[in-house]
Amino acid sequence: MSPSLTFRTGVRDVLPTVFGYIGVGLAFGIVAHTSHLSLLVVAGLSFVVYAGSAQFIITSMLLLHDPLSAIFISTFLVNSRMILMSTSLAQYFKHESLTRNLLIGTLVTDETFALAMNKQNKTNGKLSFAWQSAANVIAYLVWGLSTVVGAILGGLIADPTRFGFDFALTAMFIGLVYLQLISDKHLGMTLQLSVMAFVALAYYFLIGVMSQNFALLVATVAGCLFGMELKKCR
Amino acid sequence: MSISLTELWVILGCGAITVLSRVLPFAFVKSLNMPAWLISFLSFVPITIMTALCCESLFVAHAGHLATLNIANCLAAIPATLAGVLTKSLLMVVVVGIMAMAVLRYFSIG
């Protein structure tokens, strides 16, 4: 990843993450197809809601005929981590106009957020509207198209997981967390490793007593507080 | 090609919820000066959230009991991590990870 922040560099930087979107997007399309959602609903979920894991949950809740209110609450809970990510990311765009801030915010995802955090390690804490928009828009289009293609292929491919594509997303996060670990000079390796161990342990115990999405959120917040305290002690 | 009224409401409602979760923080951060403790807190968000997202696919939850490991994902994670250490390239981590998982599935491991 080079320190350049142009639109073109944004396109190049986002390409490795595209595999994750294609793999999971196809999987979502296929799941949605087998859950009897029409192509229009799949496209609507991907292009309007645009929320990876939440889309899987919405699909299963639609299938179970859950009430609208329950679907809304679940979506909010699953996506509440977005509030944390957007608040973090927004600090890098304070100098941009409000409109540009809102545009960037509209298309932020786990992946483009993680990518941006890796990028700013290379650029002394700078990000640009052009770079972030390139990453956001490409991620958005690839996700939407993959889910639609998945829904069309749904009837044809019996088991897409056979080729290992479902692991693309996990692999991507492993790569991103590793790159974050070695390149965040501000926090340093030891502090980050301690925080990672704390989060993993917290998550491990929390998923026994609460839903996975809630555990993700609690472990994240607890990890941040743990990190703050640890930093003060050093 | 059909869409029911419920499905339409779900798309519009969930769309609004998601977009607000993403956009409102940008509007707030733009107009407010954040206290030092909040900035310190937020500096840990990337590493914690990415770690938690990894854990999500490495652990299998069992309500009321301790979690177990997702063996296939954990095994595929080893070559993927090694690829990261050796190449420092995100693309290599993803490609090696997918290949490792395809091999595991071929031999029905995990």
Short mmCIF file of C-alpha atoms in Angstrom, two decimals:
data_model
loop_
_atom_site.label_atom_id
_atom_site.label_comp_id
_atom_site.label_asym_id
_atom_site.label_seq_id
_atom_site.Cartn_x
_atom_site.Cartn_y
_atom_site.Cartn_z
CA MET A 1 0.00 0.00 0.00
CA SER A 2 1.57 3.30 -1.10
CA PRO A 3 1.06 6.61 0.73
CA SER A 4 -0.69 8.12 -2.32
CA LEU A 5 -4.31 9.19 -1.69
CA THR A 6 -5.76 9.64 -5.19
CA PHE A 7 -8.93 8.04 -6.54
CA ARG A 8 -6.82 5.61 -8.59
CA THR A 9 -4.82 4.47 -5.57
CA GLY A 10 -8.13 3.97 -3.78
CA VAL A 11 -9.25 1.64 -6.55
CA ARG A 12 -5.98 -0.31 -6.35
CA ASP A 13 -6.03 -0.53 -2.53
CA VAL A 14 -9.59 -1.84 -2.36
CA LEU A 15 -9.07 -4.64 -4.90
CA PRO A 16 -7.76 -7.30 -2.44
CA THR A 17 -10.86 -6.84 -0.27
CA VAL A 18 -13.11 -7.33 -3.30
CA PHE A 19 -12.62 -11.13 -3.02
CA GLY A 20 -14.26 -11.04 0.37
CA TYR A 21 -17.26 -9.18 -1.04
CA ILE A 22 -17.62 -11.53 -4.00
CA GLY A 23 -17.40 -14.65 -1.84
CA VAL A 24 -19.87 -13.51 0.78
CA GLY A 25 -22.03 -11.66 -1.77
CA LEU A 26 -22.51 -14.82 -3.84
CA ALA A 27 -23.25 -16.73 -0.65
CA PHE A 28 -25.87 -14.17 0.37
CA GLY A 29 -27.50 -14.26 -3.06
CA ILE A 30 -27.73 -18.04 -2.93
CA VAL A 31 -29.13 -18.04 0.62
CA ALA A 32 -31.66 -15.37 -0.34
CA HIS A 33 -32.68 -17.38 -3.40
CA THR A 34 -33.25 -20.52 -1.35
CA SER A 35 -35.21 -18.39 1.15
CA HIS A 36 -37.60 -17.49 -1.71
CA LEU A 37 -36.63 -13.82 -1.95
CA SER A 38 -37.08 -12.35 -5.43
CA LEU A 39 -34.23 -10.73 -7.35
CA LEU A 40 -35.81 -7.34 -6.67
CA VAL A 41 -35.76 -7.89 -2.89
CA VAL A 42 -32.15 -9.14 -3.01
CA ALA A 43 -31.12 -6.03 -4.97
CA GLY A 44 -33.15 -3.83 -2.61
CA LEU A 45 -31.46 -5.29 0.47
CA SER A 46 -27.97 -5.00 -1.03
CA PHE A 47 -28.25 -1.55 -2.59
CA VAL A 48 -30.52 0.14 -0.03
CA VAL A 49 -29.72 -1.58 3.29
CA TYR A 50 -26.12 -2.50 2.29
CA ALA A 51 -25.18 -4.24 5.51
CA GLY A 52 -23.47 -7.64 5.04
CA SER A 53 -24.24 -9.64 8.15
CA ALA A 54 -27.49 -7.78 8.85
CA GLN A 55 -28.79 -8.88 5.43
CA PHE A 56 -28.40 -12.55 6.38
CA ILE A 57 -30.29 -11.90 9.60
CA ILE A 58 -33.06 -9.94 7.84
CA THR A 59 -33.44 -12.78 5.32
CA SER A 60 -33.88 -15.43 8.00
CA MET A 61 -36.28 -13.21 9.96
CA LEU A 62 -38.37 -12.60 6.82
CA LEU A 63 -38.50 -16.35 6.28
CA LEU A 64 -39.73 -16.83 9.88
CA HIS A 65 -42.33 -14.05 9.45
CA ASP A 66 -40.93 -12.11 12.41
CA PRO A 67 -42.62 -8.75 13.11
CA LEU A 68 -41.22 -5.60 11.48
CA SER A 69 -40.25 -4.13 14.87
CA ALA A 70 -38.08 -7.18 15.69
CA ILE A 71 -36.36 -6.96 12.31
CA PHE A 72 -35.66 -3.24 12.84
CA ILE A 73 -34.25 -3.78 16.34
CA SER A 74 -31.98 -6.63 15.17
CA THR A 75 -30.72 -4.52 12.29
CA PHE A 76 -29.92 -1.68 14.65
CA LEU A 77 -28.10 -3.97 17.09
CA VAL A 78 -26.05 -5.67 14.39
CA ASN A 79 -25.13 -2.34 12.88
CA SER A 80 -24.51 -0.41 16.09
CA ARG A 81 -20.81 -1.11 15.66
CA MET A 82 -21.13 1.21 12.63
CA ILE A 83 -21.59 4.09 15.10
CA LEU A 84 -18.18 3.32 16.63
CA MET A 85 -16.50 2.93 13.26
CA SER A 86 -18.04 6.05 11.74
CA THR A 87 -17.08 8.12 14.80
CA SER A 88 -13.48 6.90 14.46
CA LEU A 89 -13.29 7.42 10.73
CA ALA A 90 -15.00 10.83 10.79
CA GLN A 91 -12.04 12.36 12.65
CA TYR A 92 -9.95 12.04 9.48
CA PHE A 93 -12.47 14.05 7.43
CA LYS A 94 -13.18 16.96 9.77
CA HIS A 95 -11.56 19.37 7.32
CA GLU A 96 -13.89 18.28 4.48
CA SER A 97 -17.33 19.83 3.86
CA LEU A 98 -20.42 18.43 5.59
CA THR A 99 -21.76 17.09 2.27
CA ARG A 100 -18.56 15.15 1.65
CA ASN A 101 -18.65 13.81 5.21
CA LEU A 102 -22.21 12.59 4.72
CA LEU A 103 -21.31 11.01 1.38
CA ILE A 104 -18.42 9.09 2.92
CA GLY A 105 -20.54 8.07 5.89
CA THR A 106 -23.30 6.64 3.69
CA LEU A 107 -21.09 3.86 2.32
CA VAL A 108 -18.78 2.99 5.24
CA THR A 109 -18.47 -0.75 5.96
CA ASP A 110 -16.35 -2.94 8.25
CA GLU A 111 -14.02 -3.57 5.36
CA THR A 112 -13.57 -0.06 4.01
CA PHE A 113 -13.17 1.19 7.60
CA ALA A 114 -10.46 -1.38 8.31
CA LEU A 115 -8.79 -0.57 5.00
CA ALA A 116 -8.81 3.16 5.78
CA MET A 117 -7.27 2.54 9.21
CA ASN A 118 -4.48 0.55 7.53
CA LYS A 119 -4.01 3.29 4.97
CA GLN A 120 -3.66 6.12 7.48
CA ASN A 121 -0.82 4.20 9.14
CA LYS A 122 1.06 4.69 5.86
CA THR A 123 0.18 8.36 5.37
CA ASN A 124 0.88 9.90 8.79
CA GLY A 125 -2.77 9.88 9.74
CA LYS A 126 -4.13 11.42 6.54
CA LEU A 127 -7.03 10.22 4.38
CA SER A 128 -8.65 11.89 1.39
CA PHE A 129 -12.20 12.15 0.07
CA ALA A 130 -11.11 10.82 -3.35
CA TRP A 131 -9.32 7.76 -1.91
CA GLN A 132 -12.11 6.88 0.52
CA SER A 133 -14.83 7.36 -2.11
CA ALA A 134 -13.04 5.07 -4.56
CA ALA A 135 -12.83 2.34 -1.90
CA ASN A 136 -16.45 2.90 -0.79
CA VAL A 137 -18.05 2.98 -4.25
CA ILE A 138 -16.20 -0.07 -5.57
CA ALA A 139 -17.01 -2.06 -2.45
CA TYR A 140 -20.68 -1.02 -2.77
CA LEU A 141 -21.00 -1.98 -6.44
CA VAL A 142 -19.11 -5.27 -6.11
CA TRP A 143 -21.22 -6.27 -3.10
CA GLY A 144 -24.51 -5.44 -4.80
CA LEU A 145 -23.64 -7.15 -8.08
CA SER A 146 -22.25 -10.27 -6.36
CA THR A 147 -25.44 -10.76 -4.37
CA VAL A 148 -27.58 -10.39 -7.50
CA VAL A 149 -25.35 -12.82 -9.43
CA GLY A 150 -25.53 -15.18 -6.44
CA ALA A 151 -29.32 -15.04 -6.49
CA ILE A 152 -29.36 -15.82 -10.22
CA LEU A 153 -26.84 -18.66 -9.81
CA GLY A 154 -28.70 -19.87 -6.72
CA GLY A 155 -30.54 -22.55 -8.58
CA LEU A 156 -27.45 -23.74 -10.44
CA ILE A 157 -24.65 -24.19 -7.89
CA ALA A 158 -25.36 -26.71 -5.18
CA ASP A 159 -22.55 -25.92 -2.76
CA PRO A 160 -20.43 -22.78 -3.28
CA THR A 161 -18.55 -23.33 0.00
CA ARG A 162 -16.78 -26.32 -1.60
CA PHE A 163 -14.33 -23.94 -3.24
CA GLY A 164 -13.48 -22.17 0.00
CA PHE A 165 -14.85 -18.77 -1.05
CA ASP A 166 -16.77 -18.39 2.20
CA PHE A 167 -13.40 -18.13 3.96
CA ALA A 168 -12.43 -15.03 1.96
CA LEU A 169 -14.04 -12.68 4.47
CA THR A 170 -12.34 -14.26 7.49
CA ALA A 171 -9.01 -14.30 5.65
CA MET A 172 -9.46 -10.63 4.81
CA PHE A 173 -10.02 -9.67 8.44
CA ILE A 174 -7.01 -11.76 9.51
CA GLY A 175 -4.92 -9.87 6.95
CA LEU A 176 -6.29 -6.49 7.99
CA VAL A 177 -5.84 -7.10 11.71
CA TYR A 178 -2.25 -8.29 11.13
CA LEU A 179 -1.40 -5.25 8.99
CA GLN A 180 -2.99 -3.01 11.63
CA LEU A 181 -0.91 -4.71 14.34
CA ILE A 182 2.44 -4.24 12.60
CA SER A 183 1.83 -0.75 11.25
CA ASP A 184 0.13 1.22 14.04
CA LYS A 185 3.24 2.88 15.47
CA HIS A 186 1.10 5.12 17.64
CA LEU A 187 -0.19 2.32 19.88
CA GLY A 188 2.67 -0.10 19.39
CA MET A 189 2.84 -3.87 19.19
CA THR A 190 2.76 -4.88 22.89
CA LEU A 191 -0.23 -2.73 23.77
CA GLN A 192 -2.16 -3.90 20.72
CA LEU A 193 -1.38 -7.57 21.37
CA SER A 194 -2.59 -7.22 24.97
CA VAL A 195 -5.80 -5.58 23.77
CA MET A 196 -6.32 -8.29 21.13
CA ALA A 197 -5.89 -11.05 23.73
CA PHE A 198 -8.35 -9.26 26.01
CA VAL A 199 -10.96 -8.90 23.24
CA ALA A 200 -10.61 -12.55 22.14
CA LEU A 201 -10.99 -13.76 25.72
CA ALA A 202 -13.93 -11.44 26.41
CA TYR A 203 -15.68 -12.49 23.20
CA TYR A 204 -15.06 -16.19 23.96
CA PHE A 205 -16.81 -15.94 27.34
CA LEU A 206 -19.52 -13.50 26.23
CA ILE A 207 -20.94 -15.58 23.36
CA GLY A 208 -22.00 -18.20 25.91
CA VAL A 209 -24.33 -15.75 27.63
CA MET A 210 -25.49 -13.34 24.90
CA SER A 211 -26.06 -13.19 21.15
CA GLN A 212 -22.97 -13.07 18.93
CA ASN A 213 -23.72 -9.58 17.67
CA PHE A 214 -24.13 -8.21 21.17
CA ALA A 215 -20.98 -10.02 22.33
CA LEU A 216 -19.08 -8.43 19.44
CA LEU A 217 -20.14 -4.98 20.59
CA VAL A 218 -19.51 -5.55 24.31
CA ALA A 219 -16.10 -7.12 23.66
CA THR A 220 -15.15 -4.17 21.41
CA VAL A 221 -16.17 -1.50 23.93
CA ALA A 222 -14.56 -3.41 26.84
CA GLY A 223 -11.39 -3.82 24.75
CA CYS A 224 -11.20 -0.07 24.10
CA LEU A 225 -11.62 0.73 27.82
CA PHE A 226 -9.02 -1.92 28.71
CA GLY A 227 -6.61 -0.39 26.20
CA MET A 228 -7.15 3.12 27.57
CA GLU A 229 -6.37 2.00 31.13
CA LEU A 230 -3.36 -0.04 30.04
CA LYS A 231 -1.96 2.94 28.14
CA LYS A 232 -2.32 5.13 31.24
CA CYS A 233 -0.42 2.59 33.38
CA ARG A 234 2.56 2.40 31.04
CA MET B 1 -39.74 -10.48 -9.78
CA SER B 2 -42.06 -9.59 -6.97
CA ILE B 3 -41.92 -7.71 -3.72
CA SER B 4 -44.44 -7.80 -0.88
CA LEU B 5 -45.44 -4.79 1.18
CA THR B 6 -43.63 -6.24 4.21
CA GLU B 7 -40.46 -6.72 2.19
CA LEU B 8 -40.67 -3.13 0.95
CA TRP B 9 -41.04 -1.82 4.51
CA VAL B 10 -38.13 -3.97 5.69
CA ILE B 11 -35.89 -2.62 2.92
CA LEU B 12 -36.85 1.01 3.55
CA GLY B 13 -36.85 0.77 7.36
CA CYS B 14 -33.61 -1.18 7.70
CA GLY B 15 -32.05 1.04 5.03
CA ALA B 16 -32.88 4.14 7.08
CA ILE B 17 -31.57 2.57 10.31
CA THR B 18 -28.29 1.55 8.68
CA VAL B 19 -27.67 4.82 6.91
CA LEU B 20 -28.37 6.83 10.09
CA SER B 21 -25.95 4.66 12.12
CA ARG B 22 -23.30 5.41 9.53
CA VAL B 23 -23.95 9.06 8.76
CA LEU B 24 -24.97 10.69 12.06
CA PRO B 25 -21.53 10.19 13.69
CA PHE B 26 -19.96 12.04 10.73
CA ALA B 27 -22.33 14.97 11.27
CA PHE B 28 -21.61 15.03 15.03
CA VAL B 29 -17.84 14.74 14.76
CA LYS B 30 -17.85 17.51 12.16
CA SER B 31 -19.72 19.94 14.42
CA LEU B 32 -18.32 19.02 17.85
CA ASN B 33 -14.89 19.04 19.41
CA MET B 34 -14.31 15.65 20.93
CA PRO B 35 -12.85 15.35 24.45
CA ALA B 36 -9.39 13.76 24.78
CA TRP B 37 -10.69 10.61 26.50
CA LEU B 38 -13.06 9.90 23.62
CA ILE B 39 -10.27 10.25 21.07
CA SER B 40 -8.14 7.89 23.15
CA PHE B 41 -11.06 5.45 23.35
CA LEU B 42 -11.61 5.61 19.60
CA SER B 43 -7.93 4.99 18.85
CA PHE B 44 -8.53 1.42 20.05
CA VAL B 45 -11.63 0.83 17.90
CA PRO B 46 -9.79 -0.48 14.80
CA ILE B 47 -7.77 -3.18 16.57
CA THR B 48 -10.61 -4.25 18.88
CA ILE B 49 -13.30 -4.41 16.21
CA MET B 50 -11.10 -6.29 13.75
CA THR B 51 -10.06 -8.76 16.46
CA ALA B 52 -13.70 -9.30 17.44
CA LEU B 53 -14.70 -9.83 13.79
CA CYS B 54 -11.95 -12.47 13.43
CA CYS B 55 -13.09 -14.17 16.64
CA GLU B 56 -16.62 -14.28 15.28
CA SER B 57 -15.53 -16.76 12.62
CA LEU B 58 -12.99 -18.66 14.74
CA PHE B 59 -15.36 -19.48 17.63
CA VAL B 60 -18.67 -21.37 17.55
CA ALA B 61 -21.21 -20.15 20.11
CA HIS B 62 -23.26 -22.56 22.26
CA ALA B 63 -25.89 -20.70 24.31
CA GLY B 64 -25.35 -21.32 28.03
CA HIS B 65 -22.08 -23.17 27.45
CA LEU B 66 -18.47 -22.27 26.65
CA ALA B 67 -17.72 -21.65 22.99
CA THR B 68 -15.79 -24.16 20.89
CA LEU B 69 -13.36 -23.58 18.03
CA ASN B 70 -14.44 -23.59 14.39
CA ILE B 71 -11.81 -26.17 13.42
CA ALA B 72 -11.88 -25.62 9.64
CA ASN B 73 -11.62 -21.82 9.97
CA CYS B 74 -8.87 -22.07 12.59
CA LEU B 75 -6.84 -24.45 10.43
CA ALA B 76 -7.22 -22.28 7.31
CA ALA B 77 -6.31 -19.24 9.40
CA ILE B 78 -2.80 -20.64 10.03
CA PRO B 79 -1.50 -20.54 6.40
CA ALA B 80 -3.42 -17.27 5.86
CA THR B 81 -1.64 -15.64 8.82
CA LEU B 82 1.72 -17.03 7.68
CA ALA B 83 1.10 -15.54 4.23
CA GLY B 84 0.49 -12.19 5.95
CA VAL B 85 3.70 -12.41 8.00
CA LEU B 86 5.76 -13.41 4.95
CA THR B 87 4.32 -11.09 2.31
CA LYS B 88 2.56 -8.28 4.24
CA SER B 89 0.07 -8.35 1.33
CA LEU B 90 -3.67 -8.42 1.94
CA LEU B 91 -4.26 -10.06 -1.43
CA MET B 92 -1.90 -12.96 -0.60
CA VAL B 93 -3.63 -13.53 2.76
CA VAL B 94 -7.01 -13.80 1.02
CA VAL B 95 -5.79 -16.01 -1.85
CA VAL B 96 -3.85 -18.38 0.44
CA GLY B 97 -6.80 -18.49 2.85
CA ILE B 98 -9.28 -19.46 0.11
CA MET B 99 -6.90 -22.10 -1.26
CA ALA B 100 -6.30 -23.55 2.20
CA MET B 101 -10.06 -23.76 2.81
CA ALA B 102 -10.65 -25.40 -0.59
CA VAL B 103 -8.01 -28.04 0.28
CA LEU B 104 -9.57 -28.64 3.72
CA ARG B 105 -13.01 -29.06 2.13
CA TYR B 106 -11.62 -31.38 -0.55
CA PHE B 107 -10.32 -33.74 2.15
CA SER B 108 -13.44 -33.10 4.28
CA ILE B 109 -11.41 -31.83 7.24
CA GLY B 110 -13.00 -29.75 10.01
#
